Coordinates of C-alpha atoms and ligand atoms in Angstrom, one line a residue:
M217 CA 0.9 -6.1 33.0
R218 CA -0.7 -2.6 33.8
I219 CA 0.2 0.1 31.3
L220 CA -0.6 3.8 31.8
A221 CA -0.9 5.4 28.2
I222 CA -0.7 9.2 27.4
E223 CA -1.9 10.8 24.2
T224 CA -1.3 14.3 23.2
S225 CA -0.5 14.2 19.4
C226 CA -3.2 16.7 18.3
D227 CA -6.1 18.2 20.2
E228 CA -7.3 15.6 22.6
T229 CA -5.4 15.2 25.9
A230 CA -5.9 11.5 27.0
I231 CA -5.0 9.1 29.6
A232 CA -5.8 5.4 30.0
I233 CA -4.7 2.7 32.2
A234 CA -5.4 -0.8 31.4
D235 CA -4.5 -4.6 32.8
F236 CA -3.5 -7.0 30.2
S237 CA -3.4 -10.5 30.8
G238 CA -3.3 -13.9 28.9
T239 CA -1.0 -14.6 25.8
K240 CA -0.9 -11.9 23.1
I241 CA -3.5 -13.0 20.7
R242 CA -5.7 -14.3 23.7
S243 CA -5.4 -11.3 25.7
Q244 CA -8.0 -10.1 28.2
I245 CA -7.9 -6.4 28.6
T246 CA -9.6 -4.5 31.8
V247 CA -9.8 -0.9 31.4
L248 CA -9.3 0.8 34.6
S249 CA -9.7 4.3 33.3
N250 CA -10.0 5.9 29.7
I251 CA -10.2 9.8 29.9
V252 CA -10.3 11.9 26.8
S253 CA -10.5 15.7 27.2
T254 CA -11.0 17.3 24.0
Q255 CA -10.0 20.9 23.1
V256 CA -12.4 21.0 20.2
A257 CA -14.5 24.0 21.5
L258 CA -11.3 26.1 21.9
H259 CA -10.0 25.3 18.4
A260 CA -13.5 25.5 16.5
K261 CA -13.4 29.3 16.6
F262 CA -10.3 28.9 14.2
G263 CA -11.9 26.3 12.2
G264 CA -9.1 23.9 12.7
V265 CA -6.3 23.0 15.4
V266 CA -4.0 25.6 16.4
P267 CA -0.6 23.8 17.4
N268 CA 0.6 26.3 20.1
L269 CA -2.9 26.5 21.6
A270 CA -3.1 22.7 21.8
K271 CA 0.3 22.7 23.5
R272 CA -0.8 25.1 26.0
E273 CA -3.8 23.1 26.8
H274 CA -2.0 19.9 27.3
Q275 CA 0.6 21.4 29.6
K276 CA -2.4 22.8 31.6
N277 CA -4.5 19.8 31.7
L278 CA -2.1 16.8 31.9
P279 CA -1.5 16.8 35.6
S280 CA -5.3 17.1 36.5
I281 CA -6.1 14.4 33.8
L282 CA -3.6 12.0 35.4
L283 CA -4.9 12.4 38.8
A284 CA -8.5 11.8 37.2
A285 CA -7.3 8.7 35.7
L286 CA -5.5 7.4 38.8
K287 CA -8.7 8.2 40.9
E288 CA -11.1 6.4 38.5
A289 CA -8.7 3.3 38.3
R290 CA -8.5 3.4 42.2
L291 CA -4.9 3.9 42.0
L292 CA -4.9 7.2 43.7
K293 CA -3.7 6.7 47.1
P294 CA -3.7 9.6 49.6
K295 CA -0.6 11.5 50.1
V296 CA 1.3 10.2 53.1
K297 CA 1.8 12.9 55.8
N298 CA 5.4 13.6 56.6
Q299 CA 6.3 11.6 53.5
K300 CA 10.0 11.1 53.2
L301 CA 11.1 13.6 50.8
K302 CA 11.7 12.1 47.1
S303 CA 15.4 11.9 46.6
Q304 CA 16.8 15.3 45.5
L305 CA 18.2 13.6 42.4
K306 CA 14.8 12.5 41.2
I307 CA 13.5 16.2 41.5
Q308 CA 16.5 17.4 39.6
N309 CA 15.7 15.0 37.0
V310 CA 12.2 16.1 36.7
E311 CA 13.2 19.7 36.7
K312 CA 15.8 19.0 33.7
I313 CA 13.1 17.3 31.6
L314 CA 10.5 19.7 32.0
E315 CA 12.9 22.7 32.1
R316 CA 11.4 24.2 28.7
E317 CA 7.7 23.6 29.9
P318 CA 7.8 26.0 33.1
E319 CA 4.0 26.0 33.7
L320 CA 3.8 22.2 33.5
L321 CA 6.8 21.9 35.8
K322 CA 4.9 23.9 38.3
R323 CA 1.9 21.8 38.3
F324 CA 3.9 18.6 38.1
K325 CA 5.7 19.5 41.3
K326 CA 2.8 20.5 43.1
Y327 CA 0.3 17.7 42.2
I328 CA 2.4 14.8 41.2
V329 CA 5.5 14.6 42.8
P330 CA 4.0 14.4 46.2
L331 CA 1.9 11.2 45.2
Q332 CA 2.8 7.8 46.3
K333 CA 4.0 5.9 43.3
S334 CA 1.1 4.0 41.8
K335 CA 1.2 0.1 40.6
I336 CA 2.2 0.7 37.0
D337 CA 4.4 -1.6 35.0
A338 CA 5.1 0.8 32.2
I339 CA 4.1 4.1 30.8
A340 CA 3.3 4.2 27.0
V341 CA 3.2 7.7 25.3
T342 CA 2.5 8.7 21.5
Y343 CA 5.8 10.3 19.9
G344 CA 4.5 10.7 16.6
P345 CA 3.3 11.3 14.0
G346 CA 1.1 14.5 14.9
L347 CA 1.7 18.2 15.9
A348 CA 5.2 18.6 17.1
P349 CA 4.5 21.1 20.0
A350 CA 1.6 19.0 21.1
L351 CA 3.8 15.6 21.0
W352 CA 6.6 17.1 23.0
V353 CA 4.4 17.8 25.9
G354 CA 3.2 14.5 26.2
V355 CA 6.6 12.9 25.6
N356 CA 8.2 15.1 28.3
F357 CA 5.5 14.8 30.9
S358 CA 5.9 11.1 30.4
R359 CA 9.5 11.1 30.6
A360 CA 9.1 13.1 33.9
L361 CA 6.8 10.5 35.3
A362 CA 8.7 7.5 34.2
R363 CA 11.7 9.0 35.8
L364 CA 9.7 9.7 39.1
W365 CA 8.3 6.5 39.4
N366 CA 11.3 4.5 38.0
V367 CA 9.4 2.5 35.3
P368 CA 10.2 2.0 31.6
L369 CA 8.9 4.0 28.8
I370 CA 7.3 2.7 25.7
P371 CA 7.1 5.0 22.6
V372 CA 4.1 4.4 20.5
N373 CA 3.1 5.4 16.8
H374 CA 0.0 6.9 16.9
M375 CA -1.3 5.4 13.6
E376 CA -0.2 2.0 14.9
G377 CA -2.7 2.9 17.9
H378 CA -5.4 3.5 15.6
L379 CA -4.6 0.1 13.7
F380 CA -4.9 -1.7 17.1
S381 CA -8.1 0.1 18.0
A382 CA -9.8 -2.2 15.6
F383 CA -8.5 -5.3 17.6
L384 CA -10.3 -4.2 20.6
Q385 CA -13.7 -6.0 20.9
Q386 CA -16.0 -5.8 23.8
S387 CA -16.3 -9.1 25.7
G388 CA -19.8 -9.8 27.4
K389 CA -21.7 -7.1 29.0
E390 CA -18.9 -5.6 31.2
K391 CA -18.1 -2.4 29.6
S392 CA -14.6 -2.2 30.9
K393 CA -13.6 -5.9 29.6
F394 CA -12.3 -6.3 26.1
Q395 CA -10.8 -9.2 24.1
I396 CA -8.3 -9.0 21.1
I397 CA -9.5 -10.4 17.7
D398 CA -7.3 -13.0 16.2
S399 CA -6.1 -11.3 13.2
K400 CA -5.0 -13.3 10.3
F401 CA -2.4 -12.3 8.0
P402 CA -2.0 -10.8 5.6
T403 CA -4.0 -8.3 7.1
L404 CA -4.8 -5.0 5.4
A405 CA -5.7 -1.9 7.2
L406 CA -7.4 1.3 6.1
L407 CA -6.5 4.1 8.5
V408 CA -8.3 7.5 8.0
S409 CA -7.9 10.2 10.3
G410 CA -7.6 14.1 10.3
G411 CA -3.9 14.1 9.3
H412 CA -3.5 10.6 7.6
T413 CA -5.2 8.5 5.0
E414 CA -3.2 5.2 4.5
L415 CA -3.5 1.6 3.4
I416 CA -1.4 -0.6 5.6
L417 CA -0.2 -4.1 4.6
M418 CA 0.5 -5.9 7.7
K419 CA 2.3 -9.4 7.5
G420 CA 2.4 -10.0 11.2
Y421 CA 2.7 -8.1 14.4
G422 CA 4.9 -5.0 13.8
K423 CA 5.6 -5.8 10.0
Y424 CA 3.9 -2.8 8.1
K425 CA 4.1 -1.8 4.5
V426 CA 2.4 1.4 3.6
I427 CA 0.9 0.3 0.2
G428 CA -0.9 3.6 -0.6
E429 CA -1.5 7.2 1.0
T430 CA -3.0 10.5 0.4
L431 CA -1.0 12.8 -1.9
D432 CA -2.6 16.0 -0.5
D433 CA -5.5 16.2 2.1
A434 CA -6.2 13.5 4.5
A435 CA -10.0 12.3 4.5
G436 CA -10.9 13.8 7.7
E437 CA -9.1 16.8 6.7
A438 CA -11.3 17.1 3.7
F439 CA -14.4 16.5 5.8
D440 CA -13.2 19.6 8.0
K441 CA -12.6 21.7 5.1
V442 CA -15.9 21.0 3.2
A443 CA -17.7 21.6 6.4
R444 CA -16.1 24.9 6.7
L445 CA -17.0 26.0 2.9
L446 CA -20.7 24.8 4.0
G447 CA -20.6 26.9 7.1
L448 CA -20.7 24.0 9.5
G449 CA -19.1 23.5 12.6
Y450 CA -15.6 21.7 13.5
P451 CA -14.9 19.0 13.4
G452 CA -16.5 18.6 10.0
G453 CA -17.0 14.7 9.7
P454 CA -19.8 14.3 12.3
E455 CA -21.4 17.6 11.0
I456 CA -21.4 16.5 7.4
S457 CA -22.6 13.0 8.0
A458 CA -25.4 14.1 10.4
L459 CA -26.6 16.6 7.6
A460 CA -26.2 14.1 4.8
E461 CA -28.1 11.7 6.8
K462 CA -31.0 14.1 7.1
L463 CA -31.5 14.5 3.5
K464 CA -34.7 13.3 2.1
V465 CA -33.6 12.3 -1.5
K466 CA -37.1 12.4 -3.1
S467 CA -37.6 16.1 -2.0
L468 CA -34.5 17.0 -3.9
K469 CA -34.5 18.7 -7.2
L470 CA -30.8 19.9 -7.1
K471 CA -28.3 17.6 -8.8
V472 CA -24.8 17.6 -7.3
A473 CA -22.3 15.5 -9.1
L474 CA -18.6 15.4 -7.5
P475 CA -15.7 13.5 -8.9
R476 CA -14.2 10.3 -7.4
P477 CA -10.5 11.3 -7.5
M478 CA -8.0 8.8 -8.3
I479 CA -10.7 5.9 -8.0
N480 CA -9.5 4.1 -11.1
S481 CA -5.8 4.9 -10.7
K482 CA -3.5 1.9 -10.6
D483 CA -1.8 2.6 -7.3
Y484 CA -3.3 2.7 -3.8
N485 CA -2.8 6.4 -3.5
F486 CA -5.5 8.8 -2.7
S487 CA -6.1 12.6 -3.2
F488 CA -8.9 14.5 -1.6
S489 CA -7.9 18.2 -2.1
G490 CA -9.4 18.2 -5.8
L491 CA -12.8 17.3 -4.1
K492 CA -12.8 20.1 -1.8
T493 CA -12.1 22.3 -4.7
A494 CA -14.8 20.8 -6.9
V495 CA -17.3 21.7 -3.8
L496 CA -16.0 25.2 -3.7
Y497 CA -16.9 25.6 -7.5
F498 CA -20.3 24.0 -7.1
L499 CA -21.0 26.5 -4.2
R500 CA -19.8 29.5 -6.1
D501 CA -21.9 28.5 -9.2
H502 CA -25.1 27.6 -7.3
S503 CA -25.1 30.4 -4.9
R504 CA -28.8 30.0 -4.0
A505 CA -28.6 26.3 -3.3
A506 CA -25.4 26.9 -1.3
K507 CA -27.6 29.1 1.1
S508 CA -30.3 26.7 1.6
K509 CA -30.4 24.0 4.2
I510 CA -31.5 21.3 1.7
G511 CA -28.8 22.4 -1.1
K512 CA -26.1 22.3 1.6
A513 CA -27.5 18.8 2.6
A514 CA -27.2 17.5 -1.0
V515 CA -23.5 18.8 -1.2
A516 CA -22.7 17.0 1.9
K517 CA -24.4 13.9 1.0
E518 CA -22.5 13.7 -2.4
F519 CA -19.3 14.6 -0.9
Q520 CA -19.5 11.9 1.7
D521 CA -20.6 9.5 -1.0
A522 CA -17.5 10.5 -3.1
V523 CA -14.9 10.0 -0.4
V524 CA -16.6 6.6 0.7
D525 CA -16.8 5.5 -2.9
V526 CA -13.0 6.0 -3.2
L527 CA -12.0 4.6 0.3
V528 CA -13.9 1.5 -0.1
Q529 CA -13.4 0.6 -3.6
K530 CA -9.7 1.0 -3.3
T531 CA -9.5 -0.8 -0.1
I532 CA -11.5 -3.9 -1.8
R533 CA -9.0 -3.7 -4.7
A534 CA -6.0 -4.0 -2.4
A535 CA -7.5 -6.6 -0.2
K536 CA -8.1 -8.8 -3.3
E537 CA -4.7 -8.1 -4.9
Y538 CA -2.8 -8.7 -1.5
K539 CA -5.2 -11.7 -0.5
A540 CA -6.1 -10.2 2.9
K541 CA -7.7 -12.6 5.2
T542 CA -8.4 -9.7 7.7
V543 CA -9.5 -6.1 6.9
L544 CA -9.0 -3.6 9.5
L545 CA -10.6 0.2 9.8
G546 CA -9.4 2.7 12.0
G547 CA -8.8 6.3 12.7
G548 CA -11.4 9.3 13.4
V549 CA -13.2 8.7 10.2
A550 CA -13.7 5.4 11.0
A551 CA -16.6 6.8 13.1
N552 CA -18.5 7.6 10.0
R553 CA -21.6 5.2 9.5
L554 CA -21.7 5.1 5.6
L555 CA -18.0 4.0 5.4
R556 CA -18.5 1.3 8.1
R557 CA -21.7 0.0 6.3
E558 CA -20.2 0.3 2.9
L559 CA -16.9 -1.4 3.7
V560 CA -18.7 -4.4 5.3
K561 CA -21.3 -4.8 2.6
N562 CA -18.8 -4.6 -0.2
L563 CA -16.4 -7.0 1.5
Q564 CA -19.2 -9.6 2.0
K565 CA -19.9 -9.3 -1.7
E566 CA -16.4 -9.2 -3.1
L567 CA -14.2 -11.2 -0.4
P568 CA -16.7 -13.2 1.6
K569 CA -14.0 -15.1 3.4
A570 CA -12.3 -12.1 4.8
E571 CA -13.1 -10.8 8.3
C572 CA -13.7 -7.1 9.0
W573 CA -13.0 -5.5 12.2
M574 CA -13.2 -1.9 13.3
P575 CA -13.3 -0.1 16.7
N576 CA -16.3 0.9 18.6
V577 CA -17.5 4.3 17.4
A578 CA -16.4 5.7 20.8
L579 CA -12.6 4.3 20.3
A580 CA -12.5 5.6 16.7
G581 CA -11.0 9.2 17.4
D582 CA -8.0 9.6 19.3
N583 CA -7.7 8.1 22.7
A584 CA -5.0 6.5 25.0
L585 CA -6.5 3.1 25.4
M586 CA -5.4 2.5 21.7
I587 CA -1.7 3.6 22.8
A588 CA -1.7 1.3 25.7
L589 CA -2.7 -1.5 23.4
A590 CA -0.1 -0.9 20.7
A591 CA 2.5 -0.6 23.4
Y592 CA 1.6 -3.9 24.8
F593 CA 1.6 -5.6 21.4
S594 CA 4.7 -4.2 19.7
G595 CA 6.4 -1.7 22.0
K596 CA 9.7 -1.7 23.1
K597 CA 10.5 -0.4 26.5
K598 CA 13.0 2.3 26.6
A599 CA 15.0 4.6 29.2
P600 CA 13.1 7.8 29.4
N601 CA 15.9 10.0 28.0
A602 CA 16.1 7.9 24.8
V603 CA 12.5 9.0 23.8
G604 CA 11.7 12.0 21.8
A605 CA 9.0 13.2 19.5
N606 CA 8.9 12.8 16.0
A607 CA 6.3 14.7 14.0
N608 CA 6.6 12.9 10.8
L609 CA 7.0 9.4 12.1
R610 CA 5.9 6.6 9.6
L611 CA 4.7 3.2 10.1
D612 CA 7.2 1.5 7.8
Ligands
KG4_783 O1 -8.2 10.3 14.5 P1 -8.7 11.5 14.8 O2 -9.4 11.7 15.9 O3 -7.5 12.6 14.8 C1 -6.4 12.6 14.1 O4 -5.4 11.6 14.3 O5 -6.2 13.2 13.0 O6 -9.5 12.1 13.4 C2 -9.9 13.2 13.4 C3 -10.8 13.4 12.3 C4 -11.4 14.7 12.0 O7 -10.8 15.1 10.6 C5 -13.0 14.5 11.9 O8 -13.6 15.6 11.1 C6 -13.1 13.1 11.5 O9 -12.0 12.4 12.0 N1 -14.3 12.5 11.7 C7 -15.2 11.9 10.9 C8 -16.4 11.5 11.8 N2 -15.9 11.6 13.1 C9 -14.8 12.3 13.0 N3 -15.2 11.9 9.5 C10 -16.1 11.4 8.9 N4 -17.3 11.1 9.6 C11 -17.4 11.0 10.9 N5 -18.6 10.6 11.5
ZN784 ZN1 -5.5 10.0 15.5

């Protein structure tokens, strides 16, 4: 089965094409293309993602990224000269679907309509959660493409995509070939991104229960906000961890002690906004340290330690309580090296029989390959008209 997947829930415009074969748990995956076009530089000026700007960029970029993905997958066939005009009805359908996206419609008609149909069995698209204006562009683009090529559409939950990204493990030396791990149930997944922080109990494929989530800021959001307080760039996660890793502890006289919010609470919820406020107060009260590189590094390190301590401790406790046989890590923050290291180390110590899987660092952030994978595993084919965006979509 060949799936073309489209992801536009936030500030990455991503398209992937992948072939799936074998049975579900013994799947072989060949990635034909996996393109992620980031808008980070554009949003960096504002210190975070501006939804309407993201929407405009997705509208501008989707057609050319689709062409690039098809080309990379060797599926872009030359236009046939004097090609029979696509049926008028199809064009009308496309016009109707994209009527509120005039710029996108113009590009769609110019670049996509004249193409020969590619050999694709289904189109997968992220329909939530995310920024509504950004989601709608991807959904409408996918609906138009599904109509034009007459293939089914598979709506996918973005967080399910992050969860499945941990299932993808490189097989052998070929970079484009992956295998799916055989997850043992119950599985516990820690999903940490810019918009979400959730602990998910998975009793089988498609059977999810959110057993804990953040009550305020997501972990990635906290990294982004603290980076801003420290005068670092956006996104803040990689900036903070790079600075923290540079710190030579011995040369440091300044003591920074930040709280570990909710680390001992009986539930599995999280809260990170108080931690950000604690950083704000620390910087206010230590203004000299706040201006020095080493002072900033000390704050970055303590902040990262605090977030990782809470995430790891609560995940281990939940894994024990629910007798998890597999533990998964996913989402943009899963790229954090300290988090990856500490989760594995503590699981080995406290639950040595549990397996732990996490995505390649390159697949931790938003991408469309994870959307193709989730579509293959638990997606349901729908008629294009039946699919709409849902910004607040949940996993359970
Ligand atoms: O999953 P993702 O790419 O987008 C959303 O769905 O939100 O996650 C983006 C988040 C950002 O907040 C970013 O700062 C964070 O992931 N992030 C990291 C690291 N790399 C990205 N946080 C901590 N450490 C990192 N190395
Ligand atoms: Zn994400």
